[in-house]
mmCIF file of N, CA, C and O in Angstrom:
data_model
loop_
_atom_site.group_PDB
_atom_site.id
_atom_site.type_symbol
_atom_site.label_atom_id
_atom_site.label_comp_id
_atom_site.label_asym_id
_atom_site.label_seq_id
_atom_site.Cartn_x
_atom_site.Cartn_y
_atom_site.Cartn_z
ATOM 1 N N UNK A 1 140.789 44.053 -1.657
ATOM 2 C CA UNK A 1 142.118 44.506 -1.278
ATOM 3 C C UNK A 1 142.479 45.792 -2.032
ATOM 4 O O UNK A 1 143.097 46.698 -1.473
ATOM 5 N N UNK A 2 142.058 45.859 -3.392
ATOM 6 C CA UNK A 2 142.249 46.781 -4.050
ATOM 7 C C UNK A 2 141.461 48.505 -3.202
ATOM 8 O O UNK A 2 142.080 49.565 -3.101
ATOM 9 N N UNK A 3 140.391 48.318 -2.854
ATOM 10 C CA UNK A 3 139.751 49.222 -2.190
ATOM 11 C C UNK A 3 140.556 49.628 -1.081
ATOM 12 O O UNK A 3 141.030 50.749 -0.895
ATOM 13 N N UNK A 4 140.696 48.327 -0.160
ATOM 14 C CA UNK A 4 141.324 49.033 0.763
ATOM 15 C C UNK A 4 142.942 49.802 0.448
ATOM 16 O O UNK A 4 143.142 50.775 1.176
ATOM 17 N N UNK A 5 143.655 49.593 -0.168
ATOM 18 C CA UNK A 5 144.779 50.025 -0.329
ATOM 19 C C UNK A 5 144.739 51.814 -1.044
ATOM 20 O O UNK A 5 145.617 52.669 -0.928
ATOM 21 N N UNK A 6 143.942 51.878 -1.476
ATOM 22 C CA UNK A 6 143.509 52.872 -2.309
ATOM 23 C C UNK A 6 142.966 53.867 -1.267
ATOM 24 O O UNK A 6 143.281 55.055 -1.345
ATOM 25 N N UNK A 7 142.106 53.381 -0.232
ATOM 26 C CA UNK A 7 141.323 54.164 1.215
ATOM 27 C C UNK A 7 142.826 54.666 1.623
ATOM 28 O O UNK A 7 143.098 55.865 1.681
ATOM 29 N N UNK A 8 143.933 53.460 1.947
ATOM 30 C CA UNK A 8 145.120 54.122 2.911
ATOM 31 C C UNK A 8 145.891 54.934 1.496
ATOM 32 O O UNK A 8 146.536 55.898 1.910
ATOM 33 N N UNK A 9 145.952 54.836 0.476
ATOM 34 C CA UNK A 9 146.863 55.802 0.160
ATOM 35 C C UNK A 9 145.971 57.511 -0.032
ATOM 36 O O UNK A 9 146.511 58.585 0.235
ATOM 37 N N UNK A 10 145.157 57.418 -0.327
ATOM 38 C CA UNK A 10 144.098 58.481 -0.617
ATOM 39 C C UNK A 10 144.711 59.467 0.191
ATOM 40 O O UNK A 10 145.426 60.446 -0.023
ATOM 41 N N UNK A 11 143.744 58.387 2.142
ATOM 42 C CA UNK A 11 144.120 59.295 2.432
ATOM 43 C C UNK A 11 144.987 59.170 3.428
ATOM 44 O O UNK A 11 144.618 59.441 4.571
ATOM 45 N N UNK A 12 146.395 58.702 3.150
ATOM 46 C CA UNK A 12 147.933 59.137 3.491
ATOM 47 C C UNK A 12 147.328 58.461 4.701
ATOM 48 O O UNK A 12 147.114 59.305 5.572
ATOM 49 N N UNK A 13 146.921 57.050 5.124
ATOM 50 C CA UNK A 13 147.057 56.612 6.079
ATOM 51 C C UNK A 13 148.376 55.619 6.599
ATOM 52 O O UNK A 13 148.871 54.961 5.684
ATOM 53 N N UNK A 14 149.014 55.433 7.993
ATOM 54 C CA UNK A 14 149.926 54.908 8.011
ATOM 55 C C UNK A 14 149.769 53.716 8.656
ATOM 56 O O UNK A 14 149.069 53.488 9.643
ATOM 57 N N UNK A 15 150.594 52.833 7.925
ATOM 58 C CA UNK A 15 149.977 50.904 8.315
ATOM 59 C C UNK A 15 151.224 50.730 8.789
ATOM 60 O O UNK A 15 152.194 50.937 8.060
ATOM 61 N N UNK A 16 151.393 50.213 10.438
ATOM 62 C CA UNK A 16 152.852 49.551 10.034
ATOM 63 C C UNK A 16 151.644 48.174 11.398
ATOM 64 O O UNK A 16 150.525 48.165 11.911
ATOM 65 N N UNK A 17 153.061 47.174 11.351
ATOM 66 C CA UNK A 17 153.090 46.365 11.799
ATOM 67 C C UNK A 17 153.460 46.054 13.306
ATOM 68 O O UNK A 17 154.349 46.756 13.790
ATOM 69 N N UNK A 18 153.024 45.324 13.905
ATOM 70 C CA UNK A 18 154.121 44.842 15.645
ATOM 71 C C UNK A 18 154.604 43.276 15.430
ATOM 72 O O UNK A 18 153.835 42.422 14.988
ATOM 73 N N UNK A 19 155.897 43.021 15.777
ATOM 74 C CA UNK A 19 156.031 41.913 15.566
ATOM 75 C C UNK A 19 156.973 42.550 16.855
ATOM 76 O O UNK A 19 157.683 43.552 16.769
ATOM 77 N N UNK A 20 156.795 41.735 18.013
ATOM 78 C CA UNK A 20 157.281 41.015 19.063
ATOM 79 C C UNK A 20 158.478 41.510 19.391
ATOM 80 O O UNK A 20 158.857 42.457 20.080
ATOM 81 N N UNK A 21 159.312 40.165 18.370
ATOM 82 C CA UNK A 21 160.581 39.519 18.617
ATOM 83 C C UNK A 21 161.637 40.991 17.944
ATOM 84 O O UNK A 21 162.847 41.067 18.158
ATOM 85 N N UNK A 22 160.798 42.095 17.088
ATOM 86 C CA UNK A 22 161.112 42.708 16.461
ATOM 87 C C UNK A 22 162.247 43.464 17.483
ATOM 88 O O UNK A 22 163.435 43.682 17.248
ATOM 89 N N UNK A 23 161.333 43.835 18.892
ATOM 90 C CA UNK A 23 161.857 44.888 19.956
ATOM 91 C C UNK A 23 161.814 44.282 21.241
ATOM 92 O O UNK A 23 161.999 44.980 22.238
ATOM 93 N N UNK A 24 161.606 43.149 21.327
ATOM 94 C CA UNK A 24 161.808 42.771 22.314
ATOM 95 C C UNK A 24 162.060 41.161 22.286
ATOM 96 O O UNK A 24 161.457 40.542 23.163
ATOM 97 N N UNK A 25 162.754 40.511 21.523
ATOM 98 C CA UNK A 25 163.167 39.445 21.518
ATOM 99 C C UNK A 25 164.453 38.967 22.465
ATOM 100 O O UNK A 25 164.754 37.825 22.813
ATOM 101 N N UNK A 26 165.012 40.045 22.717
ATOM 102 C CA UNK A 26 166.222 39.538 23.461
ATOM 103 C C UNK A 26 165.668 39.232 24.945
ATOM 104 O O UNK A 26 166.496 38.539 25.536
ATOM 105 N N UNK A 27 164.912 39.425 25.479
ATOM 106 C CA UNK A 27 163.842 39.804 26.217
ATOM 107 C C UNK A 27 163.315 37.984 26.703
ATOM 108 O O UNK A 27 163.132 37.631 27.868
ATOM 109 N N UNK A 28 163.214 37.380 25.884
ATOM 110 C CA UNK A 28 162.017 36.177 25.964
ATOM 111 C C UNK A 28 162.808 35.767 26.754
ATOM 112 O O UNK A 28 162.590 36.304 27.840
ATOM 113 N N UNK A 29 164.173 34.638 26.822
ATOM 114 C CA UNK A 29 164.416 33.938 27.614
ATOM 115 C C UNK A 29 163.943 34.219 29.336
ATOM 116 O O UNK A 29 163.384 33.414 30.082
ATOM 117 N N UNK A 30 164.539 36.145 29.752
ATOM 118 C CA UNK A 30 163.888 35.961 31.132
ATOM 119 C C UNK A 30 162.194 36.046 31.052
ATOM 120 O O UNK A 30 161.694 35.616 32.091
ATOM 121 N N UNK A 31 161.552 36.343 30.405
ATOM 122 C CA UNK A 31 160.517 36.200 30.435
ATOM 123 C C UNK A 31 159.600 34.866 30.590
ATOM 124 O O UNK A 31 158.647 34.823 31.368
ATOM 125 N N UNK A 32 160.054 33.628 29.639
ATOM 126 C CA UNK A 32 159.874 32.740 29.547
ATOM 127 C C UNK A 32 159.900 31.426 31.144
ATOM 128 O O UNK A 32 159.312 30.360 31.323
ATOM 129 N N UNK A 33 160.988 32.314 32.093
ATOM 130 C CA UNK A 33 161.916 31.889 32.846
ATOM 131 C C UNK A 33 160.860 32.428 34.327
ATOM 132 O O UNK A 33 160.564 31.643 35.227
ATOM 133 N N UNK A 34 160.416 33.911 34.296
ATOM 134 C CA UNK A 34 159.597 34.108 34.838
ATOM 135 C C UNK A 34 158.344 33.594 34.813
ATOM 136 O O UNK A 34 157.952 33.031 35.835
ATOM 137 N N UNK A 35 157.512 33.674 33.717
ATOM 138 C CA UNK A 35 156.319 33.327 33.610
ATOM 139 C C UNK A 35 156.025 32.093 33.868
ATOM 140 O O UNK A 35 154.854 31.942 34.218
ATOM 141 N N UNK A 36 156.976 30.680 33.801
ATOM 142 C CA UNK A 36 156.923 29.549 34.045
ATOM 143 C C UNK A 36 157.095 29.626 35.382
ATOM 144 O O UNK A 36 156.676 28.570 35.855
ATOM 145 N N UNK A 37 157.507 30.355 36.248
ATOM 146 C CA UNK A 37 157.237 30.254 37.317
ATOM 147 C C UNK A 37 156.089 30.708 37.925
ATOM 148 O O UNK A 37 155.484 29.957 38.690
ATOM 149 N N UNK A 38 155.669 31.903 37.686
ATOM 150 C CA UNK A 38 154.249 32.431 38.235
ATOM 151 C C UNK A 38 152.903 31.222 37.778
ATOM 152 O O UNK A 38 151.826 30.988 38.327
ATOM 153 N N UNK A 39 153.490 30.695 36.665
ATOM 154 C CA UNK A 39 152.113 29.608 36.378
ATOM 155 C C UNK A 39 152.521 28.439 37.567
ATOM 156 O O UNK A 39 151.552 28.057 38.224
ATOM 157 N N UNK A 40 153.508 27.983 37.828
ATOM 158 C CA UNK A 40 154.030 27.049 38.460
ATOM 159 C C UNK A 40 153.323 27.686 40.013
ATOM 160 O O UNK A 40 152.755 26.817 40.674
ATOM 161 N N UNK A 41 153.323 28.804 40.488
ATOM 162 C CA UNK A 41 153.279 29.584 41.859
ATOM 163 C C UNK A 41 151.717 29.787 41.548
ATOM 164 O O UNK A 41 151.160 30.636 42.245
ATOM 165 N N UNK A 42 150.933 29.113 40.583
ATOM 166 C CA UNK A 42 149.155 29.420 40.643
ATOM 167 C C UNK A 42 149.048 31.058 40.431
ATOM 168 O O UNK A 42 148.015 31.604 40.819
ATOM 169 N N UNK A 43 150.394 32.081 39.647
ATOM 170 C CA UNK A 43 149.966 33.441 39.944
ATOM 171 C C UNK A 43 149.413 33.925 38.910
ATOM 172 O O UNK A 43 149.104 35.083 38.634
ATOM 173 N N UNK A 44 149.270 32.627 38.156
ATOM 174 C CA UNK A 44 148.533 33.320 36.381
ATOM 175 C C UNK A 44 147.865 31.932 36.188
ATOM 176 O O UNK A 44 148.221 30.767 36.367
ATOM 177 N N UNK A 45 146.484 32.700 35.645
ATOM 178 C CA UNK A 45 146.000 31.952 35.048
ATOM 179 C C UNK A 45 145.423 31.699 33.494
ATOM 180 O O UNK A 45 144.962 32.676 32.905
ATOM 181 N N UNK A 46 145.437 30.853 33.062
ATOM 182 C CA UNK A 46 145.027 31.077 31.397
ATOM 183 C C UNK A 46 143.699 29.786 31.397
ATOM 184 O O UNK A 46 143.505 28.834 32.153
ATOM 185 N N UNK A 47 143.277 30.072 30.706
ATOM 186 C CA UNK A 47 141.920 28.567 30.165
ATOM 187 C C UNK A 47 142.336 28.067 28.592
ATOM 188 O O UNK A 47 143.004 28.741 27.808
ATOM 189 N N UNK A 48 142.191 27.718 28.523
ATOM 190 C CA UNK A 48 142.165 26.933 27.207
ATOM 191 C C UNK A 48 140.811 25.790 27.022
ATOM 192 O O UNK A 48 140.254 25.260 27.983
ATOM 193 N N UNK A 49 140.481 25.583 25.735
ATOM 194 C CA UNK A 49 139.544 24.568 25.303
ATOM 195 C C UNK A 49 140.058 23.864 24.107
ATOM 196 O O UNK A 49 140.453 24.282 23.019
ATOM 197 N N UNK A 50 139.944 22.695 24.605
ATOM 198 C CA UNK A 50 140.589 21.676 24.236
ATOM 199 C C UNK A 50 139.138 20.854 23.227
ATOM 200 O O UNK A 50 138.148 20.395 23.797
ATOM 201 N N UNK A 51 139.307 20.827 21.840
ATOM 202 C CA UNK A 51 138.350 20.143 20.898
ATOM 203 C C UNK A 51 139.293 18.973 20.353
ATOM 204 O O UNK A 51 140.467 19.103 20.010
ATOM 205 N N UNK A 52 138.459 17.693 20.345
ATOM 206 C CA UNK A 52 138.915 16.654 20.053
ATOM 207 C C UNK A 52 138.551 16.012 18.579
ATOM 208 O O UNK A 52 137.378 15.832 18.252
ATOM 209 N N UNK A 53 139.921 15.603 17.516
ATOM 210 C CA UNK A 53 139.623 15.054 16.806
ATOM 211 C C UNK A 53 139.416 16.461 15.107
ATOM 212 O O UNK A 53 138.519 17.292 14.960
ATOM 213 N N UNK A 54 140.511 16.202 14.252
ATOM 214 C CA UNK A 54 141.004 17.275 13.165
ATOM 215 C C UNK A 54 139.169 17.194 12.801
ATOM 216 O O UNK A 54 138.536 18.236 12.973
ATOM 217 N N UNK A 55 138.542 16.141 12.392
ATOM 218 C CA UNK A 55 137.239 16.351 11.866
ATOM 219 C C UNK A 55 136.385 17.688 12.386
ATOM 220 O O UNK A 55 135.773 18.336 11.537
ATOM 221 N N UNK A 56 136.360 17.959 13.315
ATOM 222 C CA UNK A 56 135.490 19.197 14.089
ATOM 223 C C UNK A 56 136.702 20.530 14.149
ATOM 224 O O UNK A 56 136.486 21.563 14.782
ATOM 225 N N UNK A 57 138.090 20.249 13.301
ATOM 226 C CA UNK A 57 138.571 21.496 13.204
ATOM 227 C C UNK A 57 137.916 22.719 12.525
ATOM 228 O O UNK A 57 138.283 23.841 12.872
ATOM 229 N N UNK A 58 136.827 22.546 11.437
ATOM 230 C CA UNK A 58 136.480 23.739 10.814
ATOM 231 C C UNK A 58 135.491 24.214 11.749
ATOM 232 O O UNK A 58 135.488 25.321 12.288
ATOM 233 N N UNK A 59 134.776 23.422 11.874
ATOM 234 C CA UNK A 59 133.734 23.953 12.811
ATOM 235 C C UNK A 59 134.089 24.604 13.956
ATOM 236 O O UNK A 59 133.539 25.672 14.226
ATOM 237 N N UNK A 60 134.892 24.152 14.650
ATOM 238 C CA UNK A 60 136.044 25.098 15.514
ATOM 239 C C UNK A 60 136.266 25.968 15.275
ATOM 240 O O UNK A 60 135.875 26.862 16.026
ATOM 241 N N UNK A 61 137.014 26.308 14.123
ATOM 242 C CA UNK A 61 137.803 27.785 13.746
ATOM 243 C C UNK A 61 136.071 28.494 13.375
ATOM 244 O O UNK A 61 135.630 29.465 13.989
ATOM 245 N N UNK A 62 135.559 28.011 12.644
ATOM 246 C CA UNK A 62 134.299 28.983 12.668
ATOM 247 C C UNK A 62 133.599 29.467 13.862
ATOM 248 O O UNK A 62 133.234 30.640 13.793
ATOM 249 N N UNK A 63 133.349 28.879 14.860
ATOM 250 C CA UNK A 63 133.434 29.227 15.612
ATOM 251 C C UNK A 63 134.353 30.550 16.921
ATOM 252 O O UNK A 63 133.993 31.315 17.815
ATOM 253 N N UNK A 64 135.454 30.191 16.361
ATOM 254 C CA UNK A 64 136.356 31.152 16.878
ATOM 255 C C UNK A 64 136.358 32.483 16.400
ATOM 256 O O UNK A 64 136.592 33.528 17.007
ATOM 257 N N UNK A 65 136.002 32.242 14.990
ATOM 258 C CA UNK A 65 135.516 33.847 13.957
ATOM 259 C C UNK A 65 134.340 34.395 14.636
ATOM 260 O O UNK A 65 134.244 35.604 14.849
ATOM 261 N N UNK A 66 133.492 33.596 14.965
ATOM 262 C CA UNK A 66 132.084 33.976 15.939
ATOM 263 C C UNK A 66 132.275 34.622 17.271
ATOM 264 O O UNK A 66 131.522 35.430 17.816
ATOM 265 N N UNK A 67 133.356 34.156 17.688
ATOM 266 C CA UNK A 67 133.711 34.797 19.105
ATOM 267 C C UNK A 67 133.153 33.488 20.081
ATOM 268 O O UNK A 67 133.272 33.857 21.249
ATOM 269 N N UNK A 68 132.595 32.113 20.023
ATOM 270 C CA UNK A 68 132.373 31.265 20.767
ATOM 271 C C UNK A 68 133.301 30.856 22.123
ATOM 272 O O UNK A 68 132.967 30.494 23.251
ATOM 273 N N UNK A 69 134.536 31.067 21.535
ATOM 274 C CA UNK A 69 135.689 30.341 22.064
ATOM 275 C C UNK A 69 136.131 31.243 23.436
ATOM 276 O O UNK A 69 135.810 32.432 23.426
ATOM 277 N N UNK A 70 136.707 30.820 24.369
ATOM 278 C CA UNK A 70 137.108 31.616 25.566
ATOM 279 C C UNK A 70 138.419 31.010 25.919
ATOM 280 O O UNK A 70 138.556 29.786 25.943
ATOM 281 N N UNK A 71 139.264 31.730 26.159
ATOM 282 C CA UNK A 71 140.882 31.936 26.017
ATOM 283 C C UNK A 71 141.394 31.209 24.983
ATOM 284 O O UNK A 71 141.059 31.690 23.900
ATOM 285 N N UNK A 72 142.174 30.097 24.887
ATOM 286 C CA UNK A 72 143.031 29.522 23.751
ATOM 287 C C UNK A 72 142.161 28.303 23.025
ATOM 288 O O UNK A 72 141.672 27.562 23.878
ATOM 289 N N UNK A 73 141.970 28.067 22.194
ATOM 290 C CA UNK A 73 141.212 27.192 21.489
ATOM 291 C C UNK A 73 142.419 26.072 20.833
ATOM 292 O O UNK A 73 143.490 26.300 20.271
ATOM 293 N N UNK A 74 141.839 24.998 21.121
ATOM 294 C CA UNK A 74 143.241 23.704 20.643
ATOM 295 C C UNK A 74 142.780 23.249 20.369
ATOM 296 O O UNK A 74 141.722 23.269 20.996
ATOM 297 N N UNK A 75 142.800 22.186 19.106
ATOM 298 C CA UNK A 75 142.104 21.155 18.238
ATOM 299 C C UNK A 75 143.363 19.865 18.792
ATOM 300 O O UNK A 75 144.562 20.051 18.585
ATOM 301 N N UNK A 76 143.030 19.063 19.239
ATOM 302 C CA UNK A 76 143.626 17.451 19.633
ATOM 303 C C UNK A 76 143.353 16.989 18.693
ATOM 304 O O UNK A 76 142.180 16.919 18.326
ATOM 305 N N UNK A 77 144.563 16.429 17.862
ATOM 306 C CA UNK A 77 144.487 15.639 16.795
ATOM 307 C C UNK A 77 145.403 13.837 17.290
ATOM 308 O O UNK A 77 145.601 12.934 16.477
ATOM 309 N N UNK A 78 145.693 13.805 18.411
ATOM 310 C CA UNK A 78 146.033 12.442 18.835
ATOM 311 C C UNK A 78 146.297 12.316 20.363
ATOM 312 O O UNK A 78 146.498 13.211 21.184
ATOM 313 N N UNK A 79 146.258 11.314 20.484
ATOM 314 C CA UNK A 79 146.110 11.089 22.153
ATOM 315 C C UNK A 79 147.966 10.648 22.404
ATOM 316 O O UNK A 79 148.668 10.379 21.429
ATOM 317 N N UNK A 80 148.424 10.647 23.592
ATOM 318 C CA UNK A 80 149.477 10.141 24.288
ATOM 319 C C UNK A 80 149.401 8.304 24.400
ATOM 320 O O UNK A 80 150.280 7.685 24.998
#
């Protein structure tokens, strides 16, 4: 950490951040309002993979550092 901080001040590099809700939070409700509908209307699609059971969580997330995983990765830690 020390290195890197030292690379951006050297040389006068600029770090900022995006956070969302920062500039566009007022924003979510219609968004939220829309998008539940286009998933509802089949007009979006997302995948997710669903891993069962906290025991195979590390191996999971290592995996996800690998790039294994394809769209949202969820660890099931209890059933309904």
């Amino acid at each position: 950490m020390n290195w890197l901080m030292g690379q951006i001040l050297r040389k006068k590099v600029k770090v900022q951040g995006f956070i969302i809700f920062d500039d566009f939070g007022h924003l979510y409700s219609e968004f939220a309002k829309e998008m539940s509908a286009w998933i509802a209307a089949d007009k979006i699609k997302y995948r997710e993979e669903i891993i069962d059971g906290l025991e195979n969580a590390p191996e999971a997330f290592v995996g996800l550092l690998k790039g294994e995983n394809f769209g949202k990765r969820v660890i099931r830690v209890g059933h309904k």
